[in-house]
């Protein structure tokens, strides 16, 4: 029994919170202009507001005997609620319902005091058995009923169905409390008629809103489908070009390389000049094949999306800009800091002459690692290390644990795969794995000429300390370097 009461109490509290969030708000939800009629609906609503205000003057002053000042203020507020519903439907509904309840209570006091009502008295809560034109409609007068119908229709067109149903239920409850519980004397009951009209208005408005939302979603889905179709067509064409390049150019270049290698053995006593020329031909053919493989890799891959504005080539307002190089790493780090990460970048060594492919791949690997840190570790500390060596380039991007909750990422999850493909294309290697303290680390090695294999494997090292410390002080750096040196000595790894 106690468990059931606890569950019911939770349901009640949850329902009251939902009502508070839905109805206790003043957020703007303006009615947009019509596609064909432009601002004509807004003008009609303002005319209805003016008409109901004028009609309410007569209803409240003469019909309900509220007095000139009392009746004029209530009539103006009721008309203002109709106009307000064009921009803020929920506050407009509160205003219209409050004015109606205040007017009904004031009219009830006048009816009970029998002010200028030339008719016999009836018991409280009992309307006159005959329809008399001298008895006013109560608690909803004619002009107030029309005004509230307009407010409810505008509300149902703009808010969710749940909110519209809540508004209708509270309106019906207020009508029942005023007419059914409090009651009055010498009046024509209008509660049942009012609730029926309100339900019909809300039903029509909700249906129109659902139709509009469904149409908008259909148009959006059609646009997405057309975009995906165009994108797929482009990828298919790029793959076809890559396949033709591979089948034609790569085949002939391979034949040239083999013939240049075999030719010295087909000539008796070849001269040194001939050997040098044939070796040069073979070397040029191998370099052309290497560059061709890189071009084929670009054709067969998509440009990664760049949601954090880190400067992906081929996107944005300048798709024809040159491909980035290592010189733009500083701008990449600054853009990442502006996106919300604490980034520390260090560069060691003198950069040798890298090939364009090595520079582009190094930039892309750092870019993808920073993008992953933005997606999966927002607010974390990130360390970027770039080490130039005589035999190649070493990159290390390590982030700490996120400082807040991580939202689900809509990405396709191809970032690490793309980084591995870029490193393998250049004869390099890459290692990516979580750190011991909840972060993530990416380490890559790219040979200087893009052809020579690396001298060692960058696989995951047991006990490797890769976490970026929260305190970027010199002491923390010294501790991290000491730990790393100790780990390398244990694993037999050479120091860079």
GROMACS .gro file of C-alpha atoms in nm, residues 35-449:
model
  415
   35UNK     CA    1   0.186   3.173  -4.779
   36UNK     CA    2  -0.094   3.303  -5.001
   37UNK     CA    3  -0.271   3.561  -4.784
   38UNK     CA    4   0.037   3.708  -4.617
   39UNK     CA    5  -0.081   3.928  -4.323
   40UNK     CA    6  -0.455   3.902  -4.389
   41UNK     CA    7  -0.515   3.650  -4.103
   42UNK     CA    8  -0.347   3.886  -3.857
   43UNK     CA    9  -0.570   4.170  -3.971
   44UNK     CA   10  -0.882   3.953  -3.933
   45UNK     CA   11  -0.781   3.857  -3.580
   46UNK     CA   12  -0.736   4.225  -3.490
   47UNK     CA   13  -1.083   4.301  -3.633
   48UNK     CA   14  -1.231   4.018  -3.423
   49UNK     CA   15  -1.055   4.161  -3.116
   50UNK     CA   16  -1.206   4.505  -3.186
   51UNK     CA   17  -1.555   4.361  -3.241
   52UNK     CA   18  -1.552   4.149  -2.924
   53UNK     CA   19  -1.427   4.447  -2.722
   54UNK     CA   20  -1.714   4.667  -2.839
   55UNK     CA   21  -1.968   4.388  -2.782
   56UNK     CA   22  -1.826   4.320  -2.437
   57UNK     CA   23  -1.886   4.680  -2.336
   58UNK     CA   24  -2.261   4.625  -2.377
   59UNK     CA   25  -2.253   4.274  -2.228
   60UNK     CA   26  -2.061   4.362  -1.913
   61UNK     CA   27  -2.202   4.708  -1.844
   62UNK     CA   28  -2.571   4.657  -1.935
   63UNK     CA   29  -2.608   4.279  -1.925
   64UNK     CA   30  -2.403   4.193  -1.616
   65UNK     CA   31  -2.443   4.533  -1.441
   66UNK     CA   32  -2.072   4.553  -1.356
   67UNK     CA   33  -2.040   4.929  -1.384
   68UNK     CA   34  -1.867   5.140  -1.645
   69UNK     CA   35  -1.511   5.126  -1.513
   70UNK     CA   36  -1.517   4.758  -1.413
   71UNK     CA   37  -1.683   4.650  -1.738
   72UNK     CA   38  -1.463   4.869  -1.962
   73UNK     CA   39  -1.142   4.735  -1.811
   74UNK     CA   40  -1.255   4.372  -1.846
   75UNK     CA   41  -1.371   4.427  -2.206
   76UNK     CA   42  -1.037   4.585  -2.303
   77UNK     CA   43  -0.842   4.304  -2.139
   78UNK     CA   44  -1.049   4.040  -2.323
   79UNK     CA   45  -0.979   4.211  -2.657
   80UNK     CA   46  -0.610   4.248  -2.572
   81UNK     CA   47  -0.594   3.872  -2.504
   82UNK     CA   48  -0.710   3.804  -2.862
   83UNK     CA   49  -0.437   4.027  -3.008
   84UNK     CA   50  -0.174   3.886  -2.770
   85UNK     CA   51  -0.255   3.533  -2.893
   86UNK     CA   52  -0.091   3.621  -3.226
   87UNK     CA   53   0.252   3.625  -3.055
   88UNK     CA   54   0.221   3.461  -2.711
   89UNK     CA   55  -0.072   3.217  -2.713
   90UNK     CA   56  -0.024   3.064  -2.365
   91UNK     CA   57  -0.016   3.399  -2.175
   92UNK     CA   58  -0.311   3.514  -2.390
   93UNK     CA   59  -0.511   3.208  -2.282
   94UNK     CA   60  -0.433   3.279  -1.916
   95UNK     CA   61  -0.548   3.639  -1.958
   96UNK     CA   62  -0.872   3.549  -2.138
   97UNK     CA   63  -0.965   3.278  -1.887
   98UNK     CA   64  -0.886   3.502  -1.589
   99UNK     CA   65  -1.098   3.787  -1.726
  100UNK     CA   66  -1.387   3.547  -1.790
  101UNK     CA   67  -1.375   3.407  -1.435
  102UNK     CA   68  -1.352   3.758  -1.281
  103UNK     CA   69  -1.647   3.879  -1.492
  104UNK     CA   70  -1.853   3.570  -1.407
  105UNK     CA   71  -1.795   3.618  -1.035
  106UNK     CA   72  -1.883   3.985  -1.060
  107UNK     CA   73  -2.201   3.907  -1.256
  108UNK     CA   74  -2.290   3.638  -1.001
  109UNK     CA   75  -2.279   3.896  -0.723
  110UNK     CA   76  -2.505   4.128  -0.923
  111UNK     CA   77  -2.750   3.847  -0.995
  112UNK     CA   78  -2.764   3.739  -0.632
  113UNK     CA   79  -2.832   4.100  -0.526
  114UNK     CA   80  -3.107   4.114  -0.791
  115UNK     CA   81  -2.976   4.441  -0.937
  116UNK     CA   82  -3.228   4.556  -1.202
  117UNK     CA   83  -3.328   4.198  -1.284
  118UNK     CA   84  -3.707   4.207  -1.318
  119UNK     CA   85  -3.762   3.836  -1.266
  120UNK     CA   86  -3.844   3.599  -0.982
  121UNK     CA   87  -3.557   3.450  -0.787
  122UNK     CA   88  -3.461   3.085  -0.819
  123UNK     CA   89  -3.252   2.866  -0.589
  124UNK     CA   90  -2.874   2.886  -0.619
  125UNK     CA   91  -2.736   2.673  -0.900
  126UNK     CA   92  -3.080   2.638  -1.064
  127UNK     CA   93  -3.130   2.824  -1.395
  128UNK     CA   94  -3.470   2.954  -1.501
  129UNK     CA   95  -3.674   2.667  -1.651
  130UNK     CA   96  -3.785   2.881  -1.945
  131UNK     CA   97  -3.555   3.055  -2.191
  132UNK     CA   98  -3.606   3.421  -2.118
  133UNK     CA   99  -3.436   3.685  -2.334
  134UNK     CA  100  -3.395   3.903  -2.026
  135UNK     CA  101  -3.164   3.650  -1.860
  136UNK     CA  102  -2.799   3.690  -1.971
  137UNK     CA  103  -2.581   3.394  -2.070
  138UNK     CA  104  -2.354   3.293  -1.782
  139UNK     CA  105  -2.070   3.219  -1.707
  140UNK     CA  106  -1.968   3.266  -2.073
  141UNK     CA  107  -2.121   3.566  -2.245
  142UNK     CA  108  -2.152   3.575  -2.623
  143UNK     CA  109  -1.858   3.811  -2.698
  144UNK     CA  110  -1.634   3.645  -2.439
  145UNK     CA  111  -1.715   3.304  -2.585
  146UNK     CA  112  -1.610   3.418  -2.935
  147UNK     CA  113  -1.292   3.581  -2.804
  148UNK     CA  114  -1.187   3.270  -2.612
  149UNK     CA  115  -1.255   3.049  -2.916
  150UNK     CA  116  -1.018   3.266  -3.123
  151UNK     CA  117  -0.752   3.247  -2.850
  152UNK     CA  118  -0.781   2.867  -2.828
  153UNK     CA  119  -0.764   2.827  -3.206
  154UNK     CA  120  -0.445   3.034  -3.230
  155UNK     CA  121  -0.298   2.839  -2.937
  156UNK     CA  122  -0.379   2.500  -3.092
  157UNK     CA  123  -0.213   2.609  -3.418
  158UNK     CA  124   0.116   2.695  -3.246
  159UNK     CA  125   0.175   2.462  -2.949
  160UNK     CA  126   0.206   2.087  -2.908
  161UNK     CA  127  -0.104   1.869  -2.885
  162UNK     CA  128  -0.036   1.788  -2.519
  163UNK     CA  129  -0.036   2.156  -2.425
  164UNK     CA  130  -0.359   2.219  -2.619
  165UNK     CA  131  -0.533   1.931  -2.437
  166UNK     CA  132  -0.411   2.063  -2.101
  167UNK     CA  133  -0.547   2.410  -2.182
  168UNK     CA  134  -0.884   2.266  -2.286
  169UNK     CA  135  -0.907   2.057  -1.969
  170UNK     CA  136  -0.830   2.352  -1.742
  171UNK     CA  137  -1.084   2.569  -1.926
  172UNK     CA  138  -1.352   2.302  -1.879
  173UNK     CA  139  -1.256   2.266  -1.512
  174UNK     CA  140  -1.285   2.642  -1.453
  175UNK     CA  141  -1.625   2.645  -1.626
  176UNK     CA  142  -1.749   2.358  -1.408
  177UNK     CA  143  -1.627   2.521  -1.085
  178UNK     CA  144  -1.793   2.853  -1.163
  179UNK     CA  145  -2.124   2.723  -1.300
  180UNK     CA  146  -2.163   2.382  -1.139
  181UNK     CA  147  -2.008   2.439  -0.796
  182UNK     CA  148  -2.067   2.810  -0.724
  183UNK     CA  149  -2.378   2.862  -0.937
  184UNK     CA  150  -2.588   3.174  -0.969
  185UNK     CA  151  -2.947   3.295  -1.008
  186UNK     CA  152  -3.158   3.409  -1.301
  187UNK     CA  153  -2.923   3.323  -1.583
  188UNK     CA  154  -2.907   3.122  -1.904
  189UNK     CA  155  -2.642   2.846  -1.866
  190UNK     CA  156  -2.370   2.850  -2.132
  191UNK     CA  157  -2.109   2.618  -1.983
  192UNK     CA  158  -2.193   2.305  -2.185
  193UNK     CA  159  -2.214   2.500  -2.511
  194UNK     CA  160  -1.885   2.676  -2.438
  195UNK     CA  161  -1.694   2.354  -2.360
  196UNK     CA  162  -1.831   2.189  -2.676
  197UNK     CA  163  -1.723   2.480  -2.894
  198UNK     CA  164  -1.383   2.493  -2.727
  199UNK     CA  165  -1.326   2.121  -2.787
  200UNK     CA  166  -1.420   2.157  -3.156
  201UNK     CA  167  -1.189   2.457  -3.199
  202UNK     CA  168  -0.896   2.280  -3.032
  203UNK     CA  169  -0.956   1.966  -3.240
  204UNK     CA  170  -0.953   2.160  -3.568
  205UNK     CA  171  -0.647   2.365  -3.470
  206UNK     CA  172  -0.454   2.056  -3.361
  207UNK     CA  173  -0.538   1.878  -3.686
  208UNK     CA  174  -0.420   2.174  -3.894
  209UNK     CA  175  -0.099   2.197  -3.695
  210UNK     CA  176  -0.032   1.823  -3.737
  211UNK     CA  177  -0.088   1.858  -4.112
  212UNK     CA  178   0.154   2.149  -4.133
  213UNK     CA  179   0.420   1.968  -3.931
  214UNK     CA  180   0.384   1.654  -4.142
  215UNK     CA  181   0.420   1.858  -4.460
  216UNK     CA  182   0.732   2.033  -4.328
  217UNK     CA  183   0.888   1.699  -4.234
  218UNK     CA  184   0.805   1.559  -4.576
  219UNK     CA  185   0.970   1.855  -4.750
  220UNK     CA  186   1.275   1.823  -4.526
  221UNK     CA  187   1.300   1.450  -4.590
  222UNK     CA  188   1.270   1.507  -4.965
  223UNK     CA  189   1.555   1.760  -4.949
  224UNK     CA  190   1.773   1.518  -4.752
  225UNK     CA  191   1.697   1.240  -4.999
  226UNK     CA  192   1.790   1.459  -5.297
  227UNK     CA  193   2.113   1.564  -5.126
  228UNK     CA  194   2.206   1.205  -5.047
  229UNK     CA  195   2.128   1.101  -5.403
  230UNK     CA  196   2.353   1.374  -5.542
  231UNK     CA  197   2.625   1.282  -5.296
  232UNK     CA  198   2.604   0.915  -5.387
  233UNK     CA  199   2.620   1.000  -5.758
  234UNK     CA  200   2.932   1.208  -5.698
  235UNK     CA  201   3.100   0.927  -5.502
  236UNK     CA  202   3.015   0.675  -5.772
  237UNK     CA  203   3.169   0.900  -6.036
  238UNK     CA  204   3.481   0.950  -5.827
  239UNK     CA  205   3.514   0.576  -5.775
  240UNK     CA  206   3.474   0.518  -6.150
  241UNK     CA  207   3.752   0.771  -6.223
  242UNK     CA  208   3.974   0.610  -5.960
  243UNK     CA  209   3.914   0.265  -6.105
  244UNK     CA  210   4.000   0.382  -6.458
  245UNK     CA  211   4.315   0.555  -6.337
  246UNK     CA  212   4.420   0.241  -6.154
  247UNK     CA  213   4.345   0.007  -6.443
  248UNK     CA  214   4.514   0.218  -6.713
  249UNK     CA  215   4.781   0.446  -6.568
  250UNK     CA  216   4.896   0.224  -6.282
  251UNK     CA  217   4.931  -0.076  -6.514
  252UNK     CA  218   5.147   0.111  -6.764
  253UNK     CA  219   5.362   0.269  -6.494
  254UNK     CA  220   5.422  -0.073  -6.340
  255UNK     CA  221   5.525  -0.212  -6.679
  256UNK     CA  222   5.766   0.079  -6.729
  257UNK     CA  223   5.922   0.017  -6.388
  258UNK     CA  224   5.967  -0.355  -6.455
  259UNK     CA  225   6.110  -0.298  -6.804
  260UNK     CA  226   6.356  -0.042  -6.673
  261UNK     CA  227   6.471  -0.288  -6.409
  262UNK     CA  228   6.509  -0.578  -6.654
  263UNK     CA  229   6.662  -0.382  -6.946
  264UNK     CA  230   7.025  -0.381  -6.814
  265UNK     CA  231   7.022  -0.761  -6.804
  266UNK     CA  232   6.920  -0.781  -7.171
  267UNK     CA  233   7.227  -0.592  -7.296
  268UNK     CA  234   7.575  -0.736  -7.287
  269UNK     CA  235   7.813  -0.510  -7.096
  270UNK     CA  236   7.577  -0.210  -7.054
  271UNK     CA  237   7.745   0.123  -6.997
  272UNK     CA  238   7.722   0.311  -6.672
  273UNK     CA  239   7.526   0.592  -6.841
  274UNK     CA  240   7.266   0.342  -6.959
  275UNK     CA  241   7.235   0.193  -6.611
  276UNK     CA  242   7.193   0.538  -6.457
  277UNK     CA  243   6.928   0.638  -6.709
  278UNK     CA  244   6.734   0.317  -6.660
  279UNK     CA  245   6.759   0.353  -6.282
  280UNK     CA  246   6.629   0.708  -6.311
  281UNK     CA  247   6.340   0.588  -6.526
  282UNK     CA  248   6.253   0.321  -6.272
  283UNK     CA  249   6.277   0.568  -5.982
  284UNK     CA  250   6.051   0.817  -6.158
  285UNK     CA  251   5.801   0.540  -6.234
  286UNK     CA  252   5.795   0.434  -5.867
  287UNK     CA  253   5.743   0.793  -5.753
  288UNK     CA  254   5.464   0.837  -6.005
  289UNK     CA  255   5.300   0.520  -5.875
  290UNK     CA  256   5.325   0.650  -5.518
  291UNK     CA  257   5.164   0.980  -5.608
  292UNK     CA  258   4.900   0.798  -5.809
  293UNK     CA  259   4.808   0.586  -5.506
  294UNK     CA  260   4.762   0.903  -5.303
  295UNK     CA  261   4.538   1.053  -5.569
  296UNK     CA  262   4.336   0.734  -5.582
  297UNK     CA  263   4.299   0.745  -5.203
  298UNK     CA  264   4.162   1.097  -5.222
  299UNK     CA  265   3.917   1.004  -5.497
  300UNK     CA  266   3.788   0.701  -5.309
  301UNK     CA  267   3.728   0.886  -4.979
  302UNK     CA  268   3.481   1.153  -4.875
  303UNK     CA  269   3.582   1.486  -4.727
  304UNK     CA  270   3.515   1.448  -4.353
  305UNK     CA  271   3.253   1.677  -4.211
  306UNK     CA  272   3.389   1.966  -4.007
  307UNK     CA  273   3.117   2.063  -3.753
  308UNK     CA  274   3.358   2.257  -3.531
  309UNK     CA  275   3.496   2.489  -3.797
  310UNK     CA  276   3.849   2.348  -3.797
  311UNK     CA  277   3.901   2.426  -4.165
  312UNK     CA  278   3.830   2.113  -4.367
  313UNK     CA  279   3.940   2.159  -4.725
  314UNK     CA  280   3.673   2.153  -4.987
  315UNK     CA  281   3.401   2.275  -4.753
  316UNK     CA  282   3.269   2.609  -4.644
  317UNK     CA  283   3.270   2.926  -4.841
  318UNK     CA  284   3.605   2.868  -5.013
  319UNK     CA  285   3.612   2.509  -5.146
  320UNK     CA  286   3.895   2.589  -5.390
  321UNK     CA  287   4.147   2.700  -5.127
  322UNK     CA  288   4.488   2.524  -5.121
  323UNK     CA  289   4.528   2.211  -4.913
  324UNK     CA  290   4.655   2.290  -4.560
  325UNK     CA  291   5.011   2.219  -4.452
  326UNK     CA  292   5.197   2.207  -4.122
  327UNK     CA  293   5.226   2.587  -4.128
  328UNK     CA  294   4.853   2.609  -4.048
  329UNK     CA  295   4.867   2.399  -3.731
  330UNK     CA  296   4.872   2.714  -3.516
  331UNK     CA  297   4.547   2.837  -3.672
  332UNK     CA  298   4.395   2.492  -3.621
  333UNK     CA  299   4.487   2.498  -3.251
  334UNK     CA  300   4.345   2.849  -3.208
  335UNK     CA  301   4.015   2.749  -3.369
  336UNK     CA  302   3.996   2.449  -3.137
  337UNK     CA  303   4.052   2.669  -2.833
  338UNK     CA  304   3.775   2.898  -2.951
  339UNK     CA  305   3.547   2.593  -2.973
  340UNK     CA  306   3.589   2.526  -2.598
  341UNK     CA  307   3.896   2.304  -2.546
  342UNK     CA  308   4.208   2.383  -2.344
  343UNK     CA  309   4.484   2.302  -2.593
  344UNK     CA  310   4.859   2.306  -2.531
  345UNK     CA  311   5.080   2.266  -2.839
  346UNK     CA  312   5.455   2.198  -2.847
  347UNK     CA  313   5.684   2.165  -3.149
  348UNK     CA  314   6.029   2.014  -3.118
  349UNK     CA  315   6.307   1.976  -3.369
  350UNK     CA  316   6.388   2.143  -3.698
  351UNK     CA  317   6.140   2.051  -3.971
  352UNK     CA  318   6.309   1.889  -4.273
  353UNK     CA  319   6.173   1.916  -4.626
  354UNK     CA  320   5.853   1.710  -4.617
  355UNK     CA  321   5.661   1.612  -4.925
  356UNK     CA  322   5.318   1.775  -4.973
  357UNK     CA  323   5.145   1.445  -4.898
  358UNK     CA  324   5.316   1.413  -4.559
  359UNK     CA  325   5.227   1.770  -4.462
  360UNK     CA  326   4.862   1.730  -4.566
  361UNK     CA  327   4.823   1.395  -4.387
  362UNK     CA  328   4.986   1.530  -4.070
  363UNK     CA  329   4.746   1.823  -4.067
  364UNK     CA  330   4.446   1.598  -4.125
  365UNK     CA  331   4.547   1.356  -3.848
  366UNK     CA  332   4.581   1.637  -3.593
  367UNK     CA  333   4.255   1.790  -3.717
  368UNK     CA  334   4.060   1.465  -3.681
  369UNK     CA  335   4.207   1.398  -3.335
  370UNK     CA  336   4.103   1.745  -3.216
  371UNK     CA  337   3.756   1.700  -3.366
  372UNK     CA  338   3.718   1.370  -3.179
  373UNK     CA  339   3.822   1.544  -2.857
  374UNK     CA  340   3.556   1.810  -2.916
  375UNK     CA  341   3.290   1.546  -2.975
  376UNK     CA  342   3.373   1.297  -2.703
  377UNK     CA  343   3.560   1.502  -2.438
  378UNK     CA  344   3.412   1.853  -2.426
  379UNK     CA  345   3.587   2.091  -2.189
  380UNK     CA  346   3.892   1.865  -2.149
  381UNK     CA  347   4.261   1.950  -2.162
  382UNK     CA  348   4.437   1.848  -2.483
  383UNK     CA  349   4.810   1.821  -2.552
  384UNK     CA  350   4.944   1.833  -2.908
  385UNK     CA  351   5.309   1.727  -2.957
  386UNK     CA  352   5.482   1.762  -3.295
  387UNK     CA  353   5.833   1.616  -3.312
  388UNK     CA  354   6.048   1.669  -3.624
  389UNK     CA  355   6.318   1.408  -3.682
  390UNK     CA  356   6.558   1.328  -3.960
  391UNK     CA  357   6.366   1.013  -4.052
  392UNK     CA  358   6.012   1.143  -4.019
  393UNK     CA  359   5.744   1.324  -3.824
  394UNK     CA  360   5.589   1.211  -3.494
  395UNK     CA  361   5.247   1.339  -3.387
  396UNK     CA  362   5.079   1.288  -3.049
  397UNK     CA  363   4.736   1.425  -2.956
  398UNK     CA  364   4.616   1.334  -2.604
  399UNK     CA  365   4.305   1.457  -2.426
  400UNK     CA  366   4.197   1.418  -2.065
  401UNK     CA  367   3.859   1.316  -1.933
  402UNK     CA  368   3.560   1.535  -2.025
  403UNK     CA  369   3.459   1.804  -1.777
  404UNK     CA  370   3.084   1.749  -1.826
  405UNK     CA  371   2.829   1.509  -1.972
  406UNK     CA  372   2.900   1.391  -2.326
  407UNK     CA  373   2.613   1.409  -2.571
  408UNK     CA  374   2.571   1.127  -2.826
  409UNK     CA  375   2.769   1.202  -3.141
  410UNK     CA  376   2.591   1.173  -3.479
  411UNK     CA  377   2.915   1.098  -3.661
  412UNK     CA  378   2.971   0.789  -3.871
  413UNK     CA  379   3.272   0.672  -3.668
  414UNK     CA  380   3.518   0.671  -3.961
  415UNK     CA  381   3.764   0.917  -3.808
  416UNK     CA  382   4.015   0.662  -3.676
  417UNK     CA  383   3.985   0.455  -3.992
  418UNK     CA  384   4.063   0.760  -4.204
  419UNK     CA  385   4.367   0.843  -3.993
  420UNK     CA  386   4.499   0.487  -4.026
  421UNK     CA  387   4.450   0.494  -4.403
  422UNK     CA  388   4.636   0.824  -4.433
  423UNK     CA  389   4.928   0.692  -4.229
  424UNK     CA  390   4.939   0.361  -4.419
  425UNK     CA  391   4.930   0.544  -4.753
  426UNK     CA  392   5.256   0.716  -4.659
  427UNK     CA  393   5.422   0.407  -4.514
  428UNK     CA  394   5.365   0.524  -4.157
  429UNK     CA  395   5.179   0.386  -3.859
  430UNK     CA  396   4.929   0.510  -3.603
  431UNK     CA  397   4.816   0.397  -3.257
  432UNK     CA  398   4.494   0.511  -3.087
  433UNK     CA  399   4.374   0.391  -2.747
  434UNK     CA  400   4.225   0.517  -2.416
  435UNK     CA  401   4.455   0.650  -2.147
  436UNK     CA  402   4.480   0.531  -1.790
  437UNK     CA  403   4.287   0.830  -1.655
  438UNK     CA  404   3.978   0.838  -1.876
  439UNK     CA  405   4.116   1.023  -2.177
  440UNK     CA  406   4.225   0.919  -2.525
  441UNK     CA  407   4.553   0.933  -2.715
  442UNK     CA  408   4.647   0.925  -3.083
  443UNK     CA  409   5.015   0.871  -3.179
  444UNK     CA  410   5.127   0.872  -3.542
  445UNK     CA  411   5.458   0.842  -3.723
  446UNK     CA  412   5.496   0.955  -4.085
  447UNK     CA  413   5.820   0.891  -4.280
  448UNK     CA  414   5.981   1.204  -4.419
  449UNK     CA  415   5.967   1.099  -4.786
   0.00000   0.00000   0.00000
